Amino acid sequence: MEASTGLYWLLVAGGAIAVAWVARRRGWPAPLLLVLAGLVVSPLVPSIKLEPELILYVFLPPLLYSAALESSYLSLRENKRAIGMLSIGLVLFTTVVVGGVVHLLLPDLPLAAAFALGAIIAPPDAVAAVAVGRRLGLPRRPLTILIGESLFNDATALTVYRVAIGAVVGHGISLIEGVGEFLYTAVGGVLIGLAVALASGWLLGRTRDALVENTVMLLIPFATYLGAESVHASGVIAVVIVGLYLGYRMHRTGAGTRVLLSSVWKVVDFMLESIVFALIGLQLVPVLSGLAGRSPWEVAGYVLAIFAVTVLARFVWVFPSAYLPLLWLKSAPRPPWQHVVIVGWAGMRGVVSLAAAFAIPEGFPERDLLLFLTFSTVILTLLVQGLTFPTLIRKLRVSSEREEYEDNLSEAAAQQAAVEAGLARLEEVLREEPGDQIHGEVIDMLRQKSERRALTAWERLGGGTGQGGAETPSRLYRRLRREMLAAEREVLVRLRDERRLDDEVLRRVTAELDFEEAILER
């Protein structure tokens, strides 16, 4: 790679992180601001075409893996019908509808090529929708459905995309062969994911070293994706399976591993997502360069028609799939219509669609036009649906306040039960240990720490205030202890500056203070 290219990517990463920082400071949705910033600066900077391999092999595996790690396997299983209807059914439906419309608009375009565009556009990217939904308190079930859809829909779309591309470039296959390839890809991805998950779980269970375990965790998504794709199975499904399995078993790892893991993946997600959404906007000039000689009005008509069909197809599918199964599944939960509307409007497309479009082979019929139509659909869904998504949530008055109260109540009860178990174990140890080996002050400290943790959980149900709006004892304790920690850090830094304390000792001591403050923030 040339030095100029490396400098370009360094500037892209730095600029994307700066824009994301501004969005976080202002409380704005970072993905949308990054796309807008990319569109604005695209004519002003050298254009570098988005490499599909960069997205599919470098960005996609860790982002999928991180999302799967943080997802609840049990919640996804509870909503498997809705997630399956979206990640498989809706992707196929959108592919057919969009492909049919494209074939009507461009009758000279082969039907398989039109279906390839439909498959490219079909999978939404829920990153922006989930980020906005969490910030505005969207209830757990629609959030879980959107997350589950985004985890699995890429696998469906990319498989259909490969079949359609093969049909156009001369590797045509029958419908039965296409279904067989789809099943092989999906089942192969599941089997490889399970094999890697079991092997990774076995390895991580015997390492017992937080640094080594987290390094291995960073390598797992890339190894899994490459392994699955090398045998033409679904790397997406394989990575998601591994992430869900390890996330479900995360409680079996050491506390140090979990603390470090959370920090590592927050940084990875923040950096990769910032770069990815900036890259979407930066493709404006490369995409426009292939439209020379075409009528702008004709192309604009194609863009609006495909955007409208893409949005409408999601609503046409979402409402029947949410309510028709209730006719024969009497025990299935009946979702509020507001939740269905929100899921229907959360159809923002992302960088996977762009990567698939750029991967269309040279010489493919109307390749430049298909690339521009994909880019336009991605941009319009991100800006039109993304910018109006917060307003829609507020207008529908959808809130998770009741869920938050129930979560706090469950947490308080669980904390109480855990504290009682811990105190009971302490009493057992005291009965087993000779009395002169344990000081009474230590015993009192242990009891007070456990009781304070349970008290904090119960106080949270009251909003953290006591009678008359006064601070509760636990909140007062946290505030005063933070003041003490800040004073301790100042002294330690001053001693280091006076060369009375070595830097290595300072890092070790301040790390202990940082862990305690992290617990206080929790």
Short mmCIF file of C-alpha atoms in Angstrom, two decimals:
data_model
loop_
_atom_site.label_atom_id
_atom_site.label_comp_id
_atom_site.label_asym_id
_atom_site.label_seq_id
_atom_site.Cartn_x
_atom_site.Cartn_y
_atom_site.Cartn_z
CA MET A 1 0.00 0.00 0.00
CA GLU A 2 1.38 3.42 -0.97
CA ALA A 3 2.13 5.97 1.72
CA SER A 4 -0.46 8.36 0.27
CA THR A 5 -3.15 5.67 0.48
CA GLY A 6 -2.21 4.90 4.08
CA LEU A 7 -2.35 8.60 4.93
CA TYR A 8 -5.77 8.85 3.28
CA TRP A 9 -7.17 6.01 5.39
CA LEU A 10 -5.61 7.50 8.51
CA LEU A 11 -7.33 10.82 7.77
CA VAL A 12 -10.63 9.04 7.10
CA ALA A 13 -10.41 7.25 10.45
CA GLY A 14 -9.39 10.40 12.32
CA GLY A 15 -12.09 12.51 10.70
CA ALA A 16 -14.75 9.86 11.31
CA ILE A 17 -13.85 9.61 14.99
CA ALA A 18 -13.91 13.40 15.33
CA VAL A 19 -17.39 13.61 13.76
CA ALA A 20 -18.62 10.74 15.97
CA TRP A 21 -17.26 12.56 19.01
CA VAL A 22 -19.22 15.69 18.09
CA ALA A 23 -22.36 13.59 17.65
CA ARG A 24 -21.89 11.99 21.07
CA ARG A 25 -21.34 15.37 22.71
CA ARG A 26 -24.48 16.80 21.11
CA GLY A 27 -26.63 13.70 21.59
CA TRP A 28 -27.12 13.32 17.83
CA PRO A 29 -27.26 9.94 16.02
CA ALA A 30 -23.63 9.42 15.01
CA PRO A 31 -24.28 7.20 11.95
CA LEU A 32 -26.40 9.85 10.25
CA LEU A 33 -23.98 12.69 10.98
CA LEU A 34 -21.09 10.57 9.66
CA VAL A 35 -22.94 9.86 6.40
CA LEU A 36 -23.74 13.55 5.94
CA ALA A 37 -20.14 14.53 6.66
CA GLY A 38 -18.93 11.98 4.11
CA LEU A 39 -21.30 13.34 1.45
CA VAL A 40 -20.11 16.90 2.08
CA VAL A 41 -16.38 16.20 1.90
CA SER A 42 -16.51 13.56 -0.86
CA PRO A 43 -16.05 16.11 -3.70
CA LEU A 44 -13.18 17.74 -1.78
CA VAL A 45 -10.93 14.73 -1.17
CA PRO A 46 -9.31 12.12 -3.41
CA SER A 47 -11.78 9.35 -4.13
CA ILE A 48 -10.93 5.76 -3.26
CA LYS A 49 -13.38 3.10 -4.34
CA LEU A 50 -14.84 1.02 -1.55
CA GLU A 51 -13.22 -2.42 -1.67
CA PRO A 52 -15.82 -5.16 -1.01
CA GLU A 53 -13.21 -7.43 0.58
CA LEU A 54 -12.35 -4.69 3.07
CA ILE A 55 -15.94 -4.56 4.28
CA LEU A 56 -16.80 -8.25 4.11
CA TYR A 57 -13.55 -9.59 5.59
CA VAL A 58 -12.30 -6.78 7.86
CA PHE A 59 -15.27 -4.73 9.08
CA LEU A 60 -18.23 -7.11 8.97
CA PRO A 61 -16.92 -10.04 11.12
CA PRO A 62 -15.99 -8.06 14.25
CA LEU A 63 -19.12 -5.89 14.08
CA LEU A 64 -21.39 -8.94 13.77
CA TYR A 65 -19.46 -10.77 16.47
CA SER A 66 -19.63 -7.86 18.91
CA ALA A 67 -23.37 -7.42 18.34
CA ALA A 68 -23.91 -11.15 18.92
CA LEU A 69 -21.81 -11.10 22.11
CA GLU A 70 -23.98 -8.34 23.55
CA SER A 71 -27.27 -9.89 22.38
CA SER A 72 -29.41 -12.08 24.58
CA TYR A 73 -29.62 -15.59 23.19
CA LEU A 74 -32.73 -16.25 25.28
CA SER A 75 -34.47 -13.08 24.04
CA LEU A 76 -33.61 -13.90 20.44
CA ARG A 77 -34.98 -17.41 20.92
CA GLU A 78 -38.20 -16.04 22.37
CA ASN A 79 -38.64 -13.86 19.27
CA LYS A 80 -37.34 -16.37 16.73
CA ARG A 81 -40.56 -16.37 14.69
CA ALA A 82 -40.55 -12.60 14.18
CA ILE A 83 -36.80 -12.54 13.55
CA GLY A 84 -37.04 -15.39 11.03
CA MET A 85 -39.92 -13.70 9.20
CA LEU A 86 -37.77 -10.59 8.77
CA SER A 87 -34.28 -12.00 8.26
CA ILE A 88 -35.41 -14.67 5.77
CA GLY A 89 -38.96 -13.99 4.63
CA LEU A 90 -38.69 -10.22 4.24
CA VAL A 91 -35.30 -10.42 2.50
CA LEU A 92 -36.69 -12.84 -0.09
CA PHE A 93 -39.89 -10.80 -0.48
CA THR A 94 -37.95 -7.56 -0.94
CA THR A 95 -35.63 -9.22 -3.45
CA VAL A 96 -38.57 -10.35 -5.58
CA VAL A 97 -40.52 -7.08 -5.34
CA VAL A 98 -37.58 -4.75 -5.97
CA GLY A 99 -36.27 -7.05 -8.69
CA GLY A 100 -39.65 -7.08 -10.42
CA VAL A 101 -39.93 -3.28 -10.33
CA VAL A 102 -36.37 -2.85 -11.62
CA HIS A 103 -37.12 -5.23 -14.49
CA LEU A 104 -40.19 -3.17 -15.38
CA LEU A 105 -38.19 0.07 -15.29
CA LEU A 106 -35.27 -1.44 -17.24
CA PRO A 107 -36.79 -4.10 -19.52
CA ASP A 108 -33.47 -4.70 -21.30
CA LEU A 109 -31.87 -5.69 -17.99
CA PRO A 110 -31.85 -9.49 -17.43
CA LEU A 111 -34.30 -10.60 -14.76
CA ALA A 112 -31.52 -12.28 -12.79
CA ALA A 113 -29.60 -8.97 -12.73
CA ALA A 114 -32.71 -7.19 -11.44
CA PHE A 115 -33.02 -9.79 -8.69
CA ALA A 116 -29.33 -9.26 -7.86
CA LEU A 117 -30.10 -5.59 -7.19
CA GLY A 118 -33.10 -6.64 -5.10
CA ALA A 119 -30.87 -8.92 -3.01
CA ILE A 120 -28.31 -6.15 -2.60
CA ILE A 121 -30.89 -3.68 -1.31
CA ALA A 122 -32.91 -6.20 0.74
CA PRO A 123 -30.97 -6.42 4.07
CA PRO A 124 -31.38 -3.45 6.44
CA ASP A 125 -28.60 -2.43 8.81
CA ALA A 126 -30.10 -1.82 12.26
CA VAL A 127 -27.10 0.01 13.76
CA ALA A 128 -28.60 3.48 13.37
CA ALA A 129 -32.11 2.38 14.36
CA VAL A 130 -30.92 0.52 17.45
CA ALA A 131 -28.71 3.43 18.53
CA VAL A 132 -31.63 5.86 18.29
CA GLY A 133 -34.07 3.38 19.85
CA ARG A 134 -31.88 2.79 22.88
CA ARG A 135 -31.31 6.49 23.40
CA LEU A 136 -35.06 7.19 23.29
CA GLY A 137 -36.08 4.22 25.44
CA LEU A 138 -37.57 1.91 22.82
CA PRO A 139 -39.03 -1.23 24.49
CA ARG A 140 -36.93 -4.37 24.58
CA ARG A 141 -38.96 -6.56 22.20
CA PRO A 142 -38.80 -4.34 19.08
CA LEU A 143 -35.13 -3.67 19.80
CA THR A 144 -34.46 -7.41 20.08
CA ILE A 145 -36.29 -8.06 16.80
CA LEU A 146 -34.31 -5.37 14.98
CA ILE A 147 -31.02 -6.69 16.38
CA GLY A 148 -31.89 -10.28 15.51
CA GLU A 149 -32.91 -9.28 12.01
CA SER A 150 -29.63 -7.45 11.41
CA LEU A 151 -27.62 -10.43 12.67
CA PHE A 152 -29.05 -12.93 10.20
CA ASN A 153 -30.45 -11.05 7.19
CA ASP A 154 -27.05 -10.47 5.55
CA ALA A 155 -26.60 -14.23 5.21
CA THR A 156 -29.89 -14.59 3.32
CA ALA A 157 -29.26 -11.61 1.08
CA LEU A 158 -25.65 -12.48 0.21
CA THR A 159 -26.62 -16.06 -0.67
CA VAL A 160 -29.42 -14.92 -3.02
CA TYR A 161 -27.04 -12.31 -4.43
CA ARG A 162 -24.44 -14.95 -5.32
CA VAL A 163 -27.03 -17.13 -7.03
CA ALA A 164 -28.36 -14.19 -9.08
CA ILE A 165 -24.88 -12.99 -10.08
CA GLY A 166 -23.94 -16.52 -11.13
CA ALA A 167 -27.06 -16.76 -13.28
CA VAL A 168 -26.10 -13.59 -15.15
CA VAL A 169 -22.39 -14.23 -15.73
CA GLY A 170 -22.90 -17.67 -17.18
CA HIS A 171 -22.99 -19.98 -14.18
CA GLY A 172 -26.74 -20.30 -14.31
CA ILE A 173 -28.42 -22.76 -12.00
CA SER A 174 -31.95 -24.04 -11.66
CA LEU A 175 -34.36 -23.14 -8.91
CA ILE A 176 -33.75 -26.48 -7.18
CA GLU A 177 -29.99 -25.94 -7.31
CA GLY A 178 -30.44 -22.44 -5.95
CA VAL A 179 -32.48 -23.73 -3.00
CA GLY A 180 -29.85 -26.42 -2.42
CA GLU A 181 -27.07 -23.84 -2.38
CA PHE A 182 -29.05 -21.70 0.03
CA LEU A 183 -29.54 -24.63 2.41
CA TYR A 184 -25.89 -25.67 2.12
CA THR A 185 -24.75 -22.13 2.89
CA ALA A 186 -27.03 -21.77 5.91
CA VAL A 187 -26.52 -25.26 7.38
CA GLY A 188 -22.79 -25.10 6.71
CA GLY A 189 -22.57 -21.77 8.50
CA VAL A 190 -24.44 -23.14 11.51
CA LEU A 191 -22.25 -26.27 11.74
CA ILE A 192 -19.00 -24.35 11.39
CA GLY A 193 -20.21 -21.77 13.90
CA LEU A 194 -21.07 -24.48 16.43
CA ALA A 195 -17.73 -26.23 15.91
CA VAL A 196 -15.75 -23.01 16.42
CA ALA A 197 -17.97 -22.05 19.36
CA LEU A 198 -17.36 -25.33 21.18
CA ALA A 199 -13.62 -25.22 20.48
CA SER A 200 -13.39 -21.57 21.56
CA GLY A 201 -15.39 -22.21 24.71
CA TRP A 202 -13.12 -25.13 25.60
CA LEU A 203 -9.98 -23.06 24.97
CA LEU A 204 -11.17 -19.97 26.85
CA GLY A 205 -12.30 -22.11 29.77
CA ARG A 206 -8.73 -23.31 30.30
CA THR A 207 -6.73 -20.15 29.64
CA ARG A 208 -7.62 -18.16 32.76
CA ASP A 209 -5.62 -15.16 31.57
CA ALA A 210 -7.66 -12.03 30.83
CA LEU A 211 -5.16 -10.57 28.35
CA VAL A 212 -4.74 -13.82 26.41
CA GLU A 213 -8.47 -14.55 26.42
CA ASN A 214 -9.36 -11.15 25.01
CA THR A 215 -6.67 -11.44 22.35
CA VAL A 216 -8.14 -14.79 21.30
CA MET A 217 -11.62 -13.24 21.32
CA LEU A 218 -10.38 -10.61 18.85
CA LEU A 219 -9.15 -13.29 16.46
CA ILE A 220 -12.23 -15.53 16.64
CA PRO A 221 -14.57 -13.57 14.29
CA PHE A 222 -11.96 -13.32 11.52
CA ALA A 223 -10.97 -16.98 11.78
CA THR A 224 -14.61 -18.08 11.84
CA TYR A 225 -15.63 -15.94 8.86
CA LEU A 226 -12.64 -17.01 6.77
CA GLY A 227 -13.13 -20.66 7.65
CA ALA A 228 -16.79 -20.64 6.65
CA GLU A 229 -16.31 -18.63 3.46
CA SER A 230 -13.43 -20.89 2.36
CA VAL A 231 -15.89 -23.80 2.02
CA HIS A 232 -18.62 -21.53 0.56
CA ALA A 233 -20.70 -21.61 3.75
CA SER A 234 -22.17 -18.51 5.36
CA GLY A 235 -19.49 -16.66 7.28
CA VAL A 236 -22.17 -14.33 8.65
CA ILE A 237 -24.17 -17.13 10.27
CA ALA A 238 -21.00 -18.82 11.58
CA VAL A 239 -19.78 -15.62 13.26
CA VAL A 240 -23.19 -14.90 14.78
CA ILE A 241 -23.47 -18.44 16.17
CA VAL A 242 -20.04 -18.17 17.82
CA GLY A 243 -20.84 -14.74 19.26
CA LEU A 244 -24.19 -15.85 20.69
CA TYR A 245 -22.66 -19.00 22.23
CA LEU A 246 -19.74 -17.21 23.86
CA GLY A 247 -21.92 -14.32 25.00
CA TYR A 248 -24.31 -16.78 26.64
CA ARG A 249 -21.38 -18.44 28.47
CA MET A 250 -19.58 -15.20 29.37
CA HIS A 251 -20.47 -15.56 33.04
CA ARG A 252 -18.11 -18.55 33.21
CA THR A 253 -15.05 -16.44 32.41
CA GLY A 254 -13.07 -14.52 35.00
CA ALA A 255 -14.13 -11.08 36.19
CA GLY A 256 -10.96 -9.55 34.72
CA THR A 257 -11.76 -11.03 31.33
CA ARG A 258 -15.27 -9.56 31.34
CA VAL A 259 -14.11 -6.10 32.44
CA LEU A 260 -11.43 -5.99 29.76
CA LEU A 261 -13.73 -7.49 27.12
CA SER A 262 -16.33 -4.78 27.55
CA SER A 263 -13.74 -2.03 27.11
CA VAL A 264 -12.05 -3.68 24.13
CA TRP A 265 -15.21 -4.17 22.12
CA LYS A 266 -16.57 -0.72 22.90
CA VAL A 267 -13.44 0.75 21.33
CA VAL A 268 -13.55 -1.65 18.36
CA ASP A 269 -17.24 -0.95 17.70
CA PHE A 270 -16.84 2.80 17.99
CA MET A 271 -13.91 2.92 15.59
CA LEU A 272 -15.22 0.50 12.96
CA GLU A 273 -18.78 1.88 12.92
CA SER A 274 -17.46 5.44 12.64
CA ILE A 275 -15.27 4.56 9.65
CA VAL A 276 -17.96 2.47 7.96
CA PHE A 277 -20.64 5.16 7.99
CA ALA A 278 -18.15 7.81 6.88
CA LEU A 279 -17.15 5.54 3.98
CA ILE A 280 -20.77 5.37 2.83
CA GLY A 281 -20.91 9.11 2.29
CA LEU A 282 -17.42 9.23 0.75
CA GLN A 283 -18.55 7.00 -2.14
CA LEU A 284 -20.55 9.86 -3.71
CA VAL A 285 -17.93 10.83 -6.30
CA PRO A 286 -16.87 7.26 -7.29
CA VAL A 287 -20.53 6.31 -7.78
CA LEU A 288 -21.43 9.42 -9.78
CA SER A 289 -18.45 8.96 -12.10
CA GLY A 290 -20.13 5.97 -13.77
CA LEU A 291 -23.30 7.84 -14.78
CA ALA A 292 -21.84 10.07 -17.49
CA GLY A 293 -24.21 10.47 -20.43
CA ARG A 294 -27.38 9.43 -18.59
CA SER A 295 -30.36 11.73 -18.17
CA PRO A 296 -30.43 13.03 -14.56
CA TRP A 297 -34.24 13.09 -14.56
CA GLU A 298 -34.46 9.51 -15.76
CA VAL A 299 -32.02 8.32 -13.11
CA ALA A 300 -33.83 10.37 -10.42
CA GLY A 301 -37.08 8.63 -11.38
CA TYR A 302 -35.43 5.23 -10.99
CA VAL A 303 -34.04 6.24 -7.59
CA LEU A 304 -37.35 7.47 -6.19
CA ALA A 305 -39.25 4.47 -7.53
CA ILE A 306 -36.86 1.95 -5.98
CA PHE A 307 -36.70 3.83 -2.69
CA ALA A 308 -40.50 3.95 -2.47
CA VAL A 309 -40.85 0.26 -3.34
CA THR A 310 -38.17 -0.70 -0.79
CA VAL A 311 -39.94 1.17 2.02
CA LEU A 312 -43.43 -0.01 1.06
CA ALA A 313 -42.36 -3.64 0.66
CA ARG A 314 -41.21 -3.68 4.30
CA PHE A 315 -44.57 -2.40 5.55
CA VAL A 316 -46.49 -4.76 3.27
CA TRP A 317 -44.58 -7.65 4.82
CA VAL A 318 -44.29 -6.52 8.45
CA PHE A 319 -47.96 -6.06 9.32
CA PRO A 320 -49.29 -9.41 7.97
CA SER A 321 -46.31 -11.30 9.39
CA ALA A 322 -46.95 -9.75 12.80
CA TYR A 323 -50.68 -10.46 13.03
CA LEU A 324 -51.68 -13.28 10.65
CA PRO A 325 -49.83 -16.01 12.65
CA LEU A 326 -52.02 -15.07 15.64
CA LEU A 327 -54.93 -16.78 13.86
CA TRP A 328 -53.41 -20.21 14.54
CA LEU A 329 -50.86 -19.37 17.26
CA LYS A 330 -53.24 -18.35 20.02
CA SER A 331 -50.51 -18.19 22.68
CA ALA A 332 -48.25 -15.89 20.63
CA PRO A 333 -47.88 -12.33 21.99
CA ARG A 334 -49.89 -9.68 20.17
CA PRO A 335 -47.53 -6.79 19.44
CA PRO A 336 -48.89 -3.25 19.78
CA TRP A 337 -49.42 -1.64 16.40
CA GLN A 338 -47.01 1.12 17.41
CA HIS A 339 -44.20 -1.43 17.71
CA VAL A 340 -45.01 -2.83 14.27
CA VAL A 341 -44.92 0.65 12.73
CA ILE A 342 -41.53 1.32 14.32
CA VAL A 343 -40.10 -1.98 13.06
CA GLY A 344 -41.54 -1.20 9.63
CA TRP A 345 -39.90 2.22 9.48
CA ALA A 346 -36.52 0.96 10.78
CA GLY A 347 -35.39 -0.22 7.35
CA MET A 348 -32.18 1.77 6.98
CA ARG A 349 -29.69 0.15 4.64
CA GLY A 350 -25.96 0.06 5.31
CA VAL A 351 -22.48 -0.65 4.09
CA VAL A 352 -23.05 -4.37 3.36
CA SER A 353 -25.37 -3.37 0.50
CA LEU A 354 -22.71 -1.03 -0.88
CA ALA A 355 -20.00 -3.68 -0.58
CA ALA A 356 -22.15 -6.17 -2.47
CA ALA A 357 -22.83 -3.59 -5.20
CA PHE A 358 -19.13 -2.78 -5.61
CA ALA A 359 -18.44 -6.54 -5.83
CA ILE A 360 -20.56 -6.84 -9.00
CA PRO A 361 -18.09 -8.03 -11.64
CA GLU A 362 -16.90 -5.70 -14.38
CA GLY A 363 -18.87 -6.12 -17.59
CA PHE A 364 -22.09 -6.91 -15.69
CA PRO A 365 -25.18 -5.43 -17.42
CA GLU A 366 -25.80 -1.84 -16.26
CA ARG A 367 -23.23 -2.24 -13.46
CA ASP A 368 -22.68 1.51 -12.95
CA LEU A 369 -26.41 2.22 -12.80
CA LEU A 370 -27.03 -0.62 -10.34
CA LEU A 371 -24.21 0.70 -8.16
CA PHE A 372 -25.71 4.19 -8.16
CA LEU A 373 -29.20 2.87 -7.39
CA THR A 374 -27.80 0.95 -4.43
CA PHE A 375 -25.90 4.00 -3.17
CA SER A 376 -28.98 6.23 -3.53
CA THR A 377 -31.21 3.76 -1.68
CA VAL A 378 -28.72 3.44 1.16
CA ILE A 379 -28.39 7.23 1.49
CA LEU A 380 -32.14 7.91 1.27
CA THR A 381 -33.06 5.27 3.82
CA LEU A 382 -30.39 6.50 6.22
CA LEU A 383 -31.35 10.15 5.89
CA VAL A 384 -35.12 10.02 5.35
CA GLN A 385 -35.94 7.17 7.70
CA GLY A 386 -33.03 7.75 10.05
CA LEU A 387 -33.71 11.45 10.60
CA THR A 388 -37.45 10.91 11.13
CA PHE A 389 -37.07 7.80 13.31
CA PRO A 390 -36.70 9.74 16.61
CA THR A 391 -39.77 11.85 15.80
CA LEU A 392 -41.80 8.74 15.01
CA ILE A 393 -40.89 7.13 18.36
CA ARG A 394 -41.90 10.29 20.22
CA LYS A 395 -45.13 10.75 18.28
CA LEU A 396 -46.19 7.16 18.94
CA ARG A 397 -45.34 7.65 22.63
CA VAL A 398 -43.51 4.38 22.82
CA SER A 399 -41.55 4.04 26.04
CA SER A 400 -39.70 1.46 28.10
CA GLU A 401 -40.43 3.09 31.47
CA ARG A 402 -42.47 0.12 32.69
CA GLU A 403 -39.73 -2.28 31.60
CA GLU A 404 -37.11 -0.19 33.40
CA TYR A 405 -39.10 -0.30 36.62
CA GLU A 406 -39.56 -4.06 36.31
CA ASP A 407 -35.84 -4.46 35.57
CA ASN A 408 -34.92 -2.45 38.65
CA LEU A 409 -37.33 -4.48 40.77
CA SER A 410 -35.89 -7.76 39.46
CA GLU A 411 -32.36 -6.50 40.03
CA ALA A 412 -33.14 -5.48 43.60
CA ALA A 413 -34.67 -8.86 44.38
CA ALA A 414 -31.73 -10.68 42.76
CA GLN A 415 -29.22 -8.52 44.63
CA GLN A 416 -31.03 -9.26 47.88
CA ALA A 417 -30.92 -13.00 47.23
CA ALA A 418 -27.24 -12.84 46.24
CA VAL A 419 -26.33 -10.83 49.34
CA GLU A 420 -28.15 -13.29 51.58
CA ALA A 421 -26.25 -16.17 49.94
CA GLY A 422 -22.95 -14.34 50.39
CA LEU A 423 -23.63 -13.59 54.06
CA ALA A 424 -24.68 -17.18 54.63
CA ARG A 425 -21.40 -18.37 53.12
CA LEU A 426 -19.51 -15.93 55.36
CA GLU A 427 -21.18 -17.42 58.41
CA GLU A 428 -20.20 -20.93 57.26
CA VAL A 429 -16.57 -19.86 56.90
CA LEU A 430 -16.62 -18.27 60.35
CA ARG A 431 -17.88 -21.48 61.87
CA GLU A 432 -15.14 -23.46 60.11
CA GLU A 433 -12.25 -21.05 60.76
CA PRO A 434 -10.64 -20.63 64.21
CA GLY A 435 -11.88 -17.38 65.70
CA ASP A 436 -8.45 -15.84 66.25
CA GLN A 437 -7.64 -15.89 62.52
CA ILE A 438 -10.32 -13.47 61.44
CA HIS A 439 -10.51 -9.98 62.85
CA GLY A 440 -13.90 -8.63 63.75
CA GLU A 441 -13.29 -5.42 61.78
CA VAL A 442 -12.85 -7.42 58.56
CA ILE A 443 -16.08 -9.30 59.19
CA ASP A 444 -17.97 -6.04 59.73
CA MET A 445 -16.53 -4.59 56.51
CA LEU A 446 -17.63 -7.62 54.52
CA ARG A 447 -21.14 -7.50 55.93
CA GLN A 448 -21.49 -3.75 55.37
CA LYS A 449 -20.28 -4.03 51.76
CA SER A 450 -22.86 -6.71 50.95
CA GLU A 451 -25.68 -4.88 52.68
CA ARG A 452 -24.79 -1.60 50.93
CA ARG A 453 -24.99 -3.29 47.52
CA ALA A 454 -28.46 -4.64 48.26
CA LEU A 455 -29.56 -1.25 49.63
CA THR A 456 -28.38 0.50 46.46
CA ALA A 457 -30.52 -1.77 44.28
CA TRP A 458 -33.65 -1.09 46.35
CA GLU A 459 -32.98 2.64 46.44
CA ARG A 460 -32.81 2.72 42.65
CA LEU A 461 -36.52 1.92 42.56
CA GLY A 462 -37.15 5.28 44.20
CA GLY A 463 -35.01 7.17 41.71
CA GLY A 464 -32.06 7.46 44.08
CA THR A 465 -33.69 9.94 46.46
CA GLY A 466 -34.88 9.54 49.97
CA GLN A 467 -37.73 11.17 51.83
CA GLY A 468 -38.27 14.79 50.91
CA GLY A 469 -35.96 14.51 47.91
CA ALA A 470 -32.83 14.08 50.05
CA GLU A 471 -29.92 11.94 48.93
CA THR A 472 -30.12 8.31 49.91
CA PRO A 473 -27.24 6.93 52.00
CA SER A 474 -25.80 4.91 49.10
CA ARG A 475 -25.86 7.88 46.68
CA LEU A 476 -24.24 10.09 49.33
CA TYR A 477 -21.61 7.41 49.89
CA ARG A 478 -20.82 7.24 46.15
CA ARG A 479 -20.57 11.02 45.81
CA LEU A 480 -18.28 11.44 48.80
CA ARG A 481 -16.15 8.45 47.81
CA ARG A 482 -15.67 9.89 44.29
CA GLU A 483 -14.47 13.14 45.85
CA MET A 484 -12.00 11.14 47.94
CA LEU A 485 -10.78 9.21 44.91
CA ALA A 486 -10.20 12.43 42.95
CA ALA A 487 -8.14 13.82 45.84
CA GLU A 488 -6.14 10.60 46.06
CA ARG A 489 -5.34 10.74 42.34
CA GLU A 490 -4.13 14.34 42.64
CA VAL A 491 -1.72 13.37 45.40
CA LEU A 492 -0.43 10.35 43.47
CA VAL A 493 0.18 12.42 40.33
CA ARG A 494 1.92 15.13 42.35
CA LEU A 495 4.20 12.53 43.94
CA ARG A 496 4.99 11.17 40.47
CA ASP A 497 5.76 14.67 39.18
CA GLU A 498 8.06 15.19 42.16
CA ARG A 499 9.76 11.88 41.20
CA ARG A 500 8.86 10.36 44.55
CA LEU A 501 6.75 7.72 42.80
CA ASP A 502 7.57 5.68 39.72
CA ASP A 503 5.22 5.72 36.73
CA GLU A 504 4.71 1.98 36.89
CA VAL A 505 3.68 2.21 40.53
CA LEU A 506 1.37 5.12 39.68
CA ARG A 507 -0.38 3.08 36.97
CA ARG A 508 -0.82 0.14 39.30
CA VAL A 509 -2.27 2.24 42.12
CA THR A 510 -4.52 4.36 39.90
CA ALA A 511 -5.84 1.19 38.22
CA GLU A 512 -7.19 0.10 41.61
CA LEU A 513 -8.83 3.51 42.04
CA ASP A 514 -10.28 3.30 38.53
CA PHE A 515 -11.87 -0.09 39.22
CA GLU A 516 -13.41 1.20 42.41
CA GLU A 517 -14.78 4.29 40.62
CA ALA A 518 -16.20 2.08 37.86
CA ILE A 519 -18.07 0.14 40.53
CA LEU A 520 -19.34 3.39 42.05
CA GLU A 521 -20.58 4.57 38.64
CA ARG A 522 -22.47 1.30 38.23
#
